[in-house]
PDB file of C-alpha atoms in Angstrom:
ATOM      1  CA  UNK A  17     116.935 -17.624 117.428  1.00 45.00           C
ATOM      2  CA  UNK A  18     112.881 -17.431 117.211  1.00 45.00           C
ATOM      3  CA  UNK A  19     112.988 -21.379 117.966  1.00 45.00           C
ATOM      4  CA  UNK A  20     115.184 -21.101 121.027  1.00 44.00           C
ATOM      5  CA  UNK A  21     112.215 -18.603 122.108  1.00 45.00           C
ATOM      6  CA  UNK A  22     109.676 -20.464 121.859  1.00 49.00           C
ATOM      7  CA  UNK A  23     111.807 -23.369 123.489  1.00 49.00           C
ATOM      8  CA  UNK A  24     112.045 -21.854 126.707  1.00 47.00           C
ATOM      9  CA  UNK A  25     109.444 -22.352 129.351  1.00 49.00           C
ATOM     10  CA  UNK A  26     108.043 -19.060 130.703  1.00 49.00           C
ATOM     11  CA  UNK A  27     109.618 -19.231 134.453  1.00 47.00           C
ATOM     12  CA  UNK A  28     108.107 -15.956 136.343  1.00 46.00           C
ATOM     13  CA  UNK A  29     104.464 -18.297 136.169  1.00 46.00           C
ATOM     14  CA  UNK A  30     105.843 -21.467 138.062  1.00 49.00           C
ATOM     15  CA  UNK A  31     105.470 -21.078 141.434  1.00 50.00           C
ATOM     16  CA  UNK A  32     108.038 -23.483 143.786  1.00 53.00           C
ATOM     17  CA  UNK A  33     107.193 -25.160 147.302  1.00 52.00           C
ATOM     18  CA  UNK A  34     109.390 -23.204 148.979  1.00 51.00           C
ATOM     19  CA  UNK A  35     107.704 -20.339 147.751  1.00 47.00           C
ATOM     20  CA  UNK A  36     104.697 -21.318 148.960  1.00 48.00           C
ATOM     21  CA  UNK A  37     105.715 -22.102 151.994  1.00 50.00           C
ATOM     22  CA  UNK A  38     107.061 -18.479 151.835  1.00 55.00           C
ATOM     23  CA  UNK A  39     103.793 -17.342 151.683  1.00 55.00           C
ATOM     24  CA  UNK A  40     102.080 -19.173 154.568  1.00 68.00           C
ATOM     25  CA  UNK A  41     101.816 -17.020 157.925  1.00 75.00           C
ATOM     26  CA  UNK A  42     104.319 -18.112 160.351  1.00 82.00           C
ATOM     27  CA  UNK A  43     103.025 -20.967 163.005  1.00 84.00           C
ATOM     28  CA  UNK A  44     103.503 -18.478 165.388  1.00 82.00           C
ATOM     29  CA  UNK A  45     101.070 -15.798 164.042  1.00 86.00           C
ATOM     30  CA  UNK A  46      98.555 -18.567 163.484  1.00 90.00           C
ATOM     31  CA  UNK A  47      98.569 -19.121 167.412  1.00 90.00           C
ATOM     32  CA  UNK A  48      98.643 -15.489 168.072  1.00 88.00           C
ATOM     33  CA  UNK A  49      95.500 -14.432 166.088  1.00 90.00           C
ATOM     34  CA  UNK A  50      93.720 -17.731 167.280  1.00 92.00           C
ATOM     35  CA  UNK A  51      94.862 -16.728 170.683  1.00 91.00           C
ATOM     36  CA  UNK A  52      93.261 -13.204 170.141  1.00 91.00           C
ATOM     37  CA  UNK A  53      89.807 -14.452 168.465  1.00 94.00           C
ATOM     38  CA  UNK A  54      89.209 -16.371 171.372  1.00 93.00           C
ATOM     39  CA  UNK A  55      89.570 -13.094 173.716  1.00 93.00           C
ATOM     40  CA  UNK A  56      87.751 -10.824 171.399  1.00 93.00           C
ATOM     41  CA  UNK A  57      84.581 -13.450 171.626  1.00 94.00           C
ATOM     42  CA  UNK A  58      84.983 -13.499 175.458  1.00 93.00           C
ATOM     43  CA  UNK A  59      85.024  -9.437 175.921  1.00 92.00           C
ATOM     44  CA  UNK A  60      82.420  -9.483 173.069  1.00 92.00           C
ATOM     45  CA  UNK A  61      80.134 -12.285 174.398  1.00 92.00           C
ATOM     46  CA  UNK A  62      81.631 -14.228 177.425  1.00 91.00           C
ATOM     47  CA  UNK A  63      78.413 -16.263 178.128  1.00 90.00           C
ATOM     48  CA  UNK A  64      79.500 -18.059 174.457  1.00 92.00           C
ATOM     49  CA  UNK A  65      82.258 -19.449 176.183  1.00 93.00           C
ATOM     50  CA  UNK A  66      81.386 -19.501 179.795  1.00 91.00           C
ATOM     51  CA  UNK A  67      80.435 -23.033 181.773  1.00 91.00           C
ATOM     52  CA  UNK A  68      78.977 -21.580 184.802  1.00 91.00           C
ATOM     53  CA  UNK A  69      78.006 -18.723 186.837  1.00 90.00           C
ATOM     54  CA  UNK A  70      80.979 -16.478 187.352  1.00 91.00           C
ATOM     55  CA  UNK A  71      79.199 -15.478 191.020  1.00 90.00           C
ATOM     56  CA  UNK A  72      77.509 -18.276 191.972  1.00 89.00           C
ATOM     57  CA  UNK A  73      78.655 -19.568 195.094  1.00 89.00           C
ATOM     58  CA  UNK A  74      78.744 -23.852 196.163  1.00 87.00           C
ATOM     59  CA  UNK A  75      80.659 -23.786 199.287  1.00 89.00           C
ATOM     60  CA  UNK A  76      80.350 -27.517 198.639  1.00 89.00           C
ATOM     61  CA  UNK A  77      82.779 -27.067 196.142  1.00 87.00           C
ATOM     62  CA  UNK A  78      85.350 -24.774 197.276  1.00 88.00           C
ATOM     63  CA  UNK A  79      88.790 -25.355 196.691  1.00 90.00           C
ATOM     64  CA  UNK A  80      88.243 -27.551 194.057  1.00 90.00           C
ATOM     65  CA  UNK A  81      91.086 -28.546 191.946  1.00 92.00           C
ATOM     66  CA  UNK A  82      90.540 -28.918 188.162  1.00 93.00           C
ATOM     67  CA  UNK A  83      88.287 -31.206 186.492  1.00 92.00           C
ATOM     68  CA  UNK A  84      86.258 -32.070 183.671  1.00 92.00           C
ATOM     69  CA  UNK A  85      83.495 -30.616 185.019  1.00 91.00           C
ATOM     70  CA  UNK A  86      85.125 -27.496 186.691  1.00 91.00           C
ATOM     71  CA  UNK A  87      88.387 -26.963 183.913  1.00 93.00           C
ATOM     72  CA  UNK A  88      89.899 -24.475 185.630  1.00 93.00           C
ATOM     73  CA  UNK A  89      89.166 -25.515 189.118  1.00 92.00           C
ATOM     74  CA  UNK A  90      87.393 -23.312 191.989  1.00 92.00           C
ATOM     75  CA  UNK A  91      87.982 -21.057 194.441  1.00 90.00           C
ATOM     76  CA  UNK A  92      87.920 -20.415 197.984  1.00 89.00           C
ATOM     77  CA  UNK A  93      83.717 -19.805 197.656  1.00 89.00           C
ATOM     78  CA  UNK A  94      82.998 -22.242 194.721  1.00 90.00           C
ATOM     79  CA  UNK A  95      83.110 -20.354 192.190  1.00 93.00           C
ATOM     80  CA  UNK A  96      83.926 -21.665 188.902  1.00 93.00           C
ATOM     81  CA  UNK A  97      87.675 -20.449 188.249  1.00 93.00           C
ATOM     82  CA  UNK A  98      87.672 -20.687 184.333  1.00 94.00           C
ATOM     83  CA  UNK A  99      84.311 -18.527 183.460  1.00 94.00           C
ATOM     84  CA  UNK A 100      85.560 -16.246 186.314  1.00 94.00           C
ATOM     85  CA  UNK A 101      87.996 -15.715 183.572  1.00 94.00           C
ATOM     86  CA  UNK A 102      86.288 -15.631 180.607  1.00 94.00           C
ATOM     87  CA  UNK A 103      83.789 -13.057 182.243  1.00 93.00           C
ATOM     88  CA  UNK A 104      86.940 -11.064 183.844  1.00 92.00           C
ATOM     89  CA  UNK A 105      88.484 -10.258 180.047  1.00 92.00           C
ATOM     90  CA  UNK A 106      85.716  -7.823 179.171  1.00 91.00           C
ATOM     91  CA  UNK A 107      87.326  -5.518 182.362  1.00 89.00           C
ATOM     92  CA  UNK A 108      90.773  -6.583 181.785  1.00 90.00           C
ATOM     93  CA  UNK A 109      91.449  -5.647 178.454  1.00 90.00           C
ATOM     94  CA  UNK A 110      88.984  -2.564 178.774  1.00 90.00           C
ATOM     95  CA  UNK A 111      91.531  -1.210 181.524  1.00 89.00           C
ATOM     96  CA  UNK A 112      94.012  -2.306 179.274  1.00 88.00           C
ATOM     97  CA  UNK A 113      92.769  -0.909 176.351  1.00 90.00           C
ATOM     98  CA  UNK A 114      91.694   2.494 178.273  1.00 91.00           C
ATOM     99  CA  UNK A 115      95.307   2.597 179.221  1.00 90.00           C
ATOM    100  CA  UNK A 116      96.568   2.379 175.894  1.00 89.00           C
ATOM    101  CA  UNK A 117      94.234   5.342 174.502  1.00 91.00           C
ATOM    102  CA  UNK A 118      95.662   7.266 177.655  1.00 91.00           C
ATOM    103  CA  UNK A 119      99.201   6.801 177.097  1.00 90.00           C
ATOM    104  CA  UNK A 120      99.350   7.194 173.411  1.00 88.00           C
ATOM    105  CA  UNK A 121      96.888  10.432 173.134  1.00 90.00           C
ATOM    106  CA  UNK A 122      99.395  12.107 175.682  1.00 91.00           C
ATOM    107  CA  UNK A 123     102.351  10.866 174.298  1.00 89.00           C
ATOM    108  CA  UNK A 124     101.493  12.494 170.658  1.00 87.00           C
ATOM    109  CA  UNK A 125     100.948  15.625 172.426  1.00 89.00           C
ATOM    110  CA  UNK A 126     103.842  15.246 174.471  1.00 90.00           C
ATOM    111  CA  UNK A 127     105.977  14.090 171.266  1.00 87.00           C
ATOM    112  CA  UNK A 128     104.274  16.637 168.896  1.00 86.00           C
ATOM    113  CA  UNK A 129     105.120  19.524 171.029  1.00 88.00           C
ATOM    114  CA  UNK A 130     109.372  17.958 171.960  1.00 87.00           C
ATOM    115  CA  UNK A 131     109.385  17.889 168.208  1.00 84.00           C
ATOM    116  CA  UNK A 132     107.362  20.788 166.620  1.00 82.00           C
ATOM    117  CA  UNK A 133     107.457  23.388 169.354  1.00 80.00           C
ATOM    118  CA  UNK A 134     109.665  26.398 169.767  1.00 80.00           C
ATOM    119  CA  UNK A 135     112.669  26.262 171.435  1.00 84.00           C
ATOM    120  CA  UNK A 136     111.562  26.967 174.580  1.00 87.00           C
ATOM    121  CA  UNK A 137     108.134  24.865 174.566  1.00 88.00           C
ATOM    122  CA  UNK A 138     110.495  21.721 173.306  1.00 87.00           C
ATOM    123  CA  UNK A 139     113.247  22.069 175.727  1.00 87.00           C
ATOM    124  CA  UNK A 140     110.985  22.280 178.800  1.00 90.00           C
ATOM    125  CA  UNK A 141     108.853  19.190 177.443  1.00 90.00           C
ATOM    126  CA  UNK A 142     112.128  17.492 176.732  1.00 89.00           C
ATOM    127  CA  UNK A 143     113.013  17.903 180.239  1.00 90.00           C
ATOM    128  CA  UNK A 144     109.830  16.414 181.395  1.00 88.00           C
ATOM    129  CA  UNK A 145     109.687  13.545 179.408  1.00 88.00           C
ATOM    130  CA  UNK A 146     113.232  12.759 180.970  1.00 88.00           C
ATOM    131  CA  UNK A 147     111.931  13.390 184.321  1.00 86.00           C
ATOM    132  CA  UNK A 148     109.345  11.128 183.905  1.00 84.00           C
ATOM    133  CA  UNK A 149     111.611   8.005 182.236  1.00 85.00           C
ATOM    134  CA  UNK A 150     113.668   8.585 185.513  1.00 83.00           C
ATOM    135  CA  UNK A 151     110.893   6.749 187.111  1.00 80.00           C
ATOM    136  CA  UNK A 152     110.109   3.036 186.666  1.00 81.00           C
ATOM    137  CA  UNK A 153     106.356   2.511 184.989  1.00 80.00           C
ATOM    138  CA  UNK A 154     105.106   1.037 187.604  1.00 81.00           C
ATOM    139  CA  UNK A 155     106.692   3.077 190.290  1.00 83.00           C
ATOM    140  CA  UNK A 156     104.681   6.322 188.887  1.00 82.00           C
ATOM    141  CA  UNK A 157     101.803   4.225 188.409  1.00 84.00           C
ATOM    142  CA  UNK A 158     101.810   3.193 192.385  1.00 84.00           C
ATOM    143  CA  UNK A 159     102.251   6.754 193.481  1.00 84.00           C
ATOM    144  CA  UNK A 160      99.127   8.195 191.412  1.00 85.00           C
ATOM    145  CA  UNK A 161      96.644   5.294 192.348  1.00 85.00           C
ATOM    146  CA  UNK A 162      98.239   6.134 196.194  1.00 82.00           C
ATOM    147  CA  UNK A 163      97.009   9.504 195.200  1.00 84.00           C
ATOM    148  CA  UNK A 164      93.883   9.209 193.419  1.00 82.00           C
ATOM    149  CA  UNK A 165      92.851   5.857 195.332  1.00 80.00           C
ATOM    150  CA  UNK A 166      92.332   2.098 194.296  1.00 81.00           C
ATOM    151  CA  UNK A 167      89.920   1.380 191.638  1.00 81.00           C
ATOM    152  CA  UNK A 168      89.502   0.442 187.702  1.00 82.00           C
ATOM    153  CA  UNK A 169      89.457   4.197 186.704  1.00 87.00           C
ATOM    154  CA  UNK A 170      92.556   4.730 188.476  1.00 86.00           C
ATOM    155  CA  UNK A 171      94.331   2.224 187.029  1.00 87.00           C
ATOM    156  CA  UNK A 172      93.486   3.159 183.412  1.00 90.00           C
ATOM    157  CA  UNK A 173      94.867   6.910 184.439  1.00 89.00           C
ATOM    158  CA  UNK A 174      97.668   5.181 186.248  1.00 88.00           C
ATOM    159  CA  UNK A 175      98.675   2.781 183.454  1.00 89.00           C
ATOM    160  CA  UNK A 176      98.614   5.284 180.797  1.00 89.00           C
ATOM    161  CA  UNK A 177     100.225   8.459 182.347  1.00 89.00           C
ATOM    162  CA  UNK A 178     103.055   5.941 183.726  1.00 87.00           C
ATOM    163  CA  UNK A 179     103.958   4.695 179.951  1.00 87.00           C
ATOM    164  CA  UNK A 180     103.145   7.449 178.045  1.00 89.00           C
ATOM    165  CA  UNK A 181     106.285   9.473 178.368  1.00 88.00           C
ATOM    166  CA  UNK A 182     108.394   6.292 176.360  1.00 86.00           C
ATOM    167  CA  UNK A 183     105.922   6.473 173.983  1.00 87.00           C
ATOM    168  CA  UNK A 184     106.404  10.061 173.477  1.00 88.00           C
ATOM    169  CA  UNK A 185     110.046   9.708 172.864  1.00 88.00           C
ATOM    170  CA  UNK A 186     109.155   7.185 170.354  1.00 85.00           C
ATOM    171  CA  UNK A 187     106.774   9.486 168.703  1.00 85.00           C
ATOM    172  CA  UNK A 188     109.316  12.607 168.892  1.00 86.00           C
ATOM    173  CA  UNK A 189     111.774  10.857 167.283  1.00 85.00           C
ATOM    174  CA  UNK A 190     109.587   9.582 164.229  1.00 83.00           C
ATOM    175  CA  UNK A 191     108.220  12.951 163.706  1.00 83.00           C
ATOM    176  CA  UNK A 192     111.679  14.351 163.409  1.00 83.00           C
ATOM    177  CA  UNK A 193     112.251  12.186 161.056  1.00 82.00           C
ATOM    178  CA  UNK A 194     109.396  12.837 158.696  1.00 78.00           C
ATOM    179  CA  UNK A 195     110.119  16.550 159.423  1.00 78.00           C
ATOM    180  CA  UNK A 196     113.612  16.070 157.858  1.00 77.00           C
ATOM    181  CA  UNK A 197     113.067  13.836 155.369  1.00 77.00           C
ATOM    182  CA  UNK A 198     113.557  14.156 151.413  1.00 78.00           C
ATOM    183  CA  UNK A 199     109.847  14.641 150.403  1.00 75.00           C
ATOM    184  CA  UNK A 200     109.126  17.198 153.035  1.00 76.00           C
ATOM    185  CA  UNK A 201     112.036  19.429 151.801  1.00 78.00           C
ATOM    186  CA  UNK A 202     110.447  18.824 148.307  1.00 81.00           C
ATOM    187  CA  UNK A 203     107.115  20.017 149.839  1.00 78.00           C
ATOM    188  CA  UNK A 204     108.545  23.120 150.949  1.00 77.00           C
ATOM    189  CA  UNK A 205     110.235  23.469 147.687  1.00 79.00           C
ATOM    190  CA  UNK A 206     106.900  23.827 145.481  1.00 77.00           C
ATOM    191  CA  UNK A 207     105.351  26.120 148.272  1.00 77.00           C
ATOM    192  CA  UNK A 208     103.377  24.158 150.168  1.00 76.00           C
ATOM    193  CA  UNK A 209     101.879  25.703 153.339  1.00 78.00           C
ATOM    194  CA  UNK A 210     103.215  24.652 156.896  1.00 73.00           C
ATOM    195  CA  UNK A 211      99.723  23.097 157.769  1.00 77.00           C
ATOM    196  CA  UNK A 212      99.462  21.076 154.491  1.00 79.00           C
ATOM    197  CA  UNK A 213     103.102  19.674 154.853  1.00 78.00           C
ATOM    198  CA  UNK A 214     101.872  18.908 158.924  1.00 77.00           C
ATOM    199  CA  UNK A 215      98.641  17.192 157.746  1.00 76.00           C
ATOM    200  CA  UNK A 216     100.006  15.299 154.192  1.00 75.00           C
ATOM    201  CA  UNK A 217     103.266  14.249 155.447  1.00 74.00           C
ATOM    202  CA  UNK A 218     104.409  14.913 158.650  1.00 77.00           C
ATOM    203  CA  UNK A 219     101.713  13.118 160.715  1.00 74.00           C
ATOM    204  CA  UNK A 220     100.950  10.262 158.150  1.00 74.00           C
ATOM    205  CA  UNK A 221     104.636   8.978 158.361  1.00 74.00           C
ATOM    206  CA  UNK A 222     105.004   9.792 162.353  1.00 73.00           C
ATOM    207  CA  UNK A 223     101.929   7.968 162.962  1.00 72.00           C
ATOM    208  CA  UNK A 224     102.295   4.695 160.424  1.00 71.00           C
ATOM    209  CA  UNK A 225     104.481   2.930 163.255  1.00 69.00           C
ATOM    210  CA  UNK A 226     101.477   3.358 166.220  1.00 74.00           C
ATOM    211  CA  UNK A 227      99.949   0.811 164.365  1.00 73.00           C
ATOM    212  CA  UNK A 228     102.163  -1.615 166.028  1.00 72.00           C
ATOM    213  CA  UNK A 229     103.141   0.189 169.105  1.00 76.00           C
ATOM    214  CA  UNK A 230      99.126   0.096 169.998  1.00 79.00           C
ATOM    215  CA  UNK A 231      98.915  -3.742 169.826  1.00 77.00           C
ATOM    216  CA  UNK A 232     102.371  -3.780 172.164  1.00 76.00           C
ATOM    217  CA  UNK A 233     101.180  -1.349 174.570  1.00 82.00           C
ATOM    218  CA  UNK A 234      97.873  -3.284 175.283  1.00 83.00           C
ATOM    219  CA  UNK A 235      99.316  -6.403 176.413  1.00 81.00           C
ATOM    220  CA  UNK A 236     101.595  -4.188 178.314  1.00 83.00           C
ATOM    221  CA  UNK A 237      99.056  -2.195 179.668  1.00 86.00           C
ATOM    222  CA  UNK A 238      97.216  -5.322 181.000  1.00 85.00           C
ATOM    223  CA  UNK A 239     100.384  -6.561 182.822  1.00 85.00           C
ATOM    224  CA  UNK A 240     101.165  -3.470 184.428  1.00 86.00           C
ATOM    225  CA  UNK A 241      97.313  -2.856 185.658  1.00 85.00           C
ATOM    226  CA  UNK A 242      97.129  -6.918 186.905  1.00 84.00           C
ATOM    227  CA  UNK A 243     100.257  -5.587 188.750  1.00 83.00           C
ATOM    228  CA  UNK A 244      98.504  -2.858 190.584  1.00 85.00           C
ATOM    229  CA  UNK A 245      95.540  -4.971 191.094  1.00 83.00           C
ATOM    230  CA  UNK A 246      98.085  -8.057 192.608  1.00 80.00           C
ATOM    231  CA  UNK A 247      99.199  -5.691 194.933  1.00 80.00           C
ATOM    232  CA  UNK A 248      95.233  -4.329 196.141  1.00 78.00           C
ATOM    233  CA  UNK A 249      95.304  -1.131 194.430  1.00 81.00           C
ATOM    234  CA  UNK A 250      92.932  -2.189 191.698  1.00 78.00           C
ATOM    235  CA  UNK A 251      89.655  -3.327 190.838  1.00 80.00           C
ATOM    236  CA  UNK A 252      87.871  -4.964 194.519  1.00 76.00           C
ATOM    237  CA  UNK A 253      86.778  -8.347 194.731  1.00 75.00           C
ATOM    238  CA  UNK A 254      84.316 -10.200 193.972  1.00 82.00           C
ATOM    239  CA  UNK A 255      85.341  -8.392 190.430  1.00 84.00           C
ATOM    240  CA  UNK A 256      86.638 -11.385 188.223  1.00 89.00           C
ATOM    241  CA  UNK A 257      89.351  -9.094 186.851  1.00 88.00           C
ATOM    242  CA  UNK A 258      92.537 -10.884 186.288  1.00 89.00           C
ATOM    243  CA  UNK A 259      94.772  -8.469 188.437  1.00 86.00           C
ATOM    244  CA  UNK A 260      92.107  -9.048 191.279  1.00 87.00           C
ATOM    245  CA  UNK A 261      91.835 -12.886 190.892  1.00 89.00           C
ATOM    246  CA  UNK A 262      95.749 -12.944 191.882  1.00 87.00           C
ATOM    247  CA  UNK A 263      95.470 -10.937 194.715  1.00 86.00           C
ATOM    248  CA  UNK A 264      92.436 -13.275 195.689  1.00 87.00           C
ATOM    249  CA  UNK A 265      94.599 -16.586 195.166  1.00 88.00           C
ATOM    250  CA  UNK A 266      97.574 -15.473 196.406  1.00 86.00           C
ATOM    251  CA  UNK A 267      95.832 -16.829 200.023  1.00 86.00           C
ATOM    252  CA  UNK A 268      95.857 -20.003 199.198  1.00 89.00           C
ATOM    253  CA  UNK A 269      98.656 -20.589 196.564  1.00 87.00           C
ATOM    254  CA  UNK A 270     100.026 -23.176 198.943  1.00 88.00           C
ATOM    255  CA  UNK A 271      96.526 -25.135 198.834  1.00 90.00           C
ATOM    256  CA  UNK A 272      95.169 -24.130 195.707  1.00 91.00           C
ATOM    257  CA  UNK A 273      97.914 -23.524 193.338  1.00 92.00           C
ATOM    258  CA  UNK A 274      95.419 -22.472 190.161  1.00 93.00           C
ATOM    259  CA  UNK A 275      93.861 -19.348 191.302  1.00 92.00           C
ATOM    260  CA  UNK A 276      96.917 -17.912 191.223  1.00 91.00           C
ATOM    261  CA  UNK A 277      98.883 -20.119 188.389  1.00 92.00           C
ATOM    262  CA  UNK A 278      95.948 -20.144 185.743  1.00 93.00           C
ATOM    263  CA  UNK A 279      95.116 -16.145 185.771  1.00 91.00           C
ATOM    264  CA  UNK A 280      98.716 -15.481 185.189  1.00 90.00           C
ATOM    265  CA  UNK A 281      99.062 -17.539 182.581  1.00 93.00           C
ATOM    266  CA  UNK A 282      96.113 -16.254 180.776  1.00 93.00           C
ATOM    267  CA  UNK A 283      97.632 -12.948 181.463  1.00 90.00           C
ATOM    268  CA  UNK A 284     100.946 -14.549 179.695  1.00 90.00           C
ATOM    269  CA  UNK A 285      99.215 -15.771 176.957  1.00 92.00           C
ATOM    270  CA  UNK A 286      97.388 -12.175 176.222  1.00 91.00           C
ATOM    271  CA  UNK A 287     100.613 -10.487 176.523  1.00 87.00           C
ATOM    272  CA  UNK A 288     102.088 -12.697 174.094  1.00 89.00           C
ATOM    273  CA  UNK A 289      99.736 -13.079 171.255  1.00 90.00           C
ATOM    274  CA  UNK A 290      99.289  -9.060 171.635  1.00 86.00           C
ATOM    275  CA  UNK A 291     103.512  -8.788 171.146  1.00 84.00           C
ATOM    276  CA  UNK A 292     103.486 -11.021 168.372  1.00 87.00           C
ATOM    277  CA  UNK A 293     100.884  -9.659 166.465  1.00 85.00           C
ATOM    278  CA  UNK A 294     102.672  -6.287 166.893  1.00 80.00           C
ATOM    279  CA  UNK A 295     106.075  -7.464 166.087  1.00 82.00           C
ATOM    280  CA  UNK A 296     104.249  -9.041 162.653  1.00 84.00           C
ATOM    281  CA  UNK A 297     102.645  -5.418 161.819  1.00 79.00           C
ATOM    282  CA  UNK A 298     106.040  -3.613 162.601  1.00 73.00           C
ATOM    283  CA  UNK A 299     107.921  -6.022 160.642  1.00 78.00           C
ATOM    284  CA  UNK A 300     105.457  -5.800 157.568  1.00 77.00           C
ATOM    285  CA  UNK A 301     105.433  -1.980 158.106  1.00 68.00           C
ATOM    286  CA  UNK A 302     109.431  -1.464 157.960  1.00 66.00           C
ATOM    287  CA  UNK A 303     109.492  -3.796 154.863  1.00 70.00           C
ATOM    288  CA  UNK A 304     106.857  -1.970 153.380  1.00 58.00           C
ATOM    289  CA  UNK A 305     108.716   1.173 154.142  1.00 56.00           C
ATOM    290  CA  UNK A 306     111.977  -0.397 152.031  1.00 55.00           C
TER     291      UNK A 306
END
């Protein structure tokens, strides 16, 4: 018996291929993050990454299509189209960004109060939470910059009003969850106070999934406030804010098809890479969780 023991190969040490393939990020990811660095050094330091002056004008130049020397082409006044770009993601993703800290600080109030209140304070937020879902996102987020009036402010308080009240659903029903769960009924079992069962369990698990939700919302913010801006209610030229470079290009889209095709694309790829590193944190998150 002890020499069929010491026979057999220990087998939790070897480590197969497809294990370690396994354990590599997806391709996807990769992109994603890569995708992401790139933005976070253009918000951070866009003159890095920048080939020209976003402002300068060279009427001699206008309309140009793209070339090595101009990569994402020009617009109507010369301008270089690609560090127009770069230097419009510092106001793009802080509107978007802005937007996001809007929606999701009202939408824990919002949710804390459908799902901790009385009664009488969560039936009447209830009800406006379901008011508010009745209307499209950007619907409400048209009628409060037509209210308030076009500019980058607006849009962040537009943005973030518009999709907080999903979010707060979201948010309500997670905290309802952690208030029914197994180790909160232990909690009240030993004698903990209400406030220490609130602050120990209730918000840490109710909270854990914003994680993701944040990353989502930005991207979604930043489509939503490009939108607004497509449509002239945002941020006024000669601003080099993505939103405000479609409404620009839309002019010439039958002459110079990138101002309008390249912004939106970069708007695409944000949106993307934001989704997919939110999916991978929810994903990680509900396995974490089992």
């Amino acid at each position: 018996m002890s020499t069929i023991e010491r026979q057999t190969p220990p087998t939790a040490a070897v480590q197969t291929p497809r294990a370690r393939r396994r354990a590599a990020p997806p391709a996807g990811l990769v992109v994603a993050s890569g995708a992401l660095l790139l933005f976070a050094t253009a918000l951070v330091a866009p003159g890095l990454l920048a080939t020209h002056d976003p402002y300068a004008l060279n009427l001699a130049d206008a309309l140009h299509a793209p070339s090595p020397e101009y990569w994402f082409g020009t617009d109507e006044a010369g301008r270089d189209l690609y560090s127009r770009v770069v230097y419009g993601t510092r106001e793009s993703l802080v509107i978007g960004l802005g937007a996001t800290a809007v929606s999701l600080t009202l939408a824990l109030v919002l949710g804390a109060l459908a799902a901790l209140g009385g009664r009488f304070v969560a039936g009447t937020v209830n009800r406006v939470i379901e008011v508010l879902l009745a209307f499209p996102t950007l619907l409400f987020a048209l009628l409060l910059v037509a209210i308030t009036g076009p500019s980058a402010l607006s849009q962040v308080f537009a943005v973030g009003v518009g999709s907080a009240p999903g979010y707060a659903r979201i948010i309500r029903g997670q905290i309802l969850s952690a208030k029914n769960s197994g180790y909160v009924e232990a909690a009240v079992a030993l004698g903990h106070s209400d406030g220490r069962i609130l602050r120990q369990h209730i918000v840490p698990n109710a909270v854990r999934p914003l994680v993701a939700i944040i990353a989502l919302s930005v991207g979604q913010s930043i489509v939503w406030a490009s939108s607004l801006s497509f449509l002239g209610l945002g941020v006024a030229p000669p601003s080099p804010e993505w939103g405000a470079l479609l409404d620009a290009g839309r002019v010439y889209i039958t002459q110079a098809w990138w101002l309008t095709v390249i912004p939106g694309l970069v708007i695409v790829a944000l949106a993307l890479a934001a989704t997919t590193l939110g999916k991978h944190i929810q994903n990680t998150l509900e396995k974490g969780e089992k």
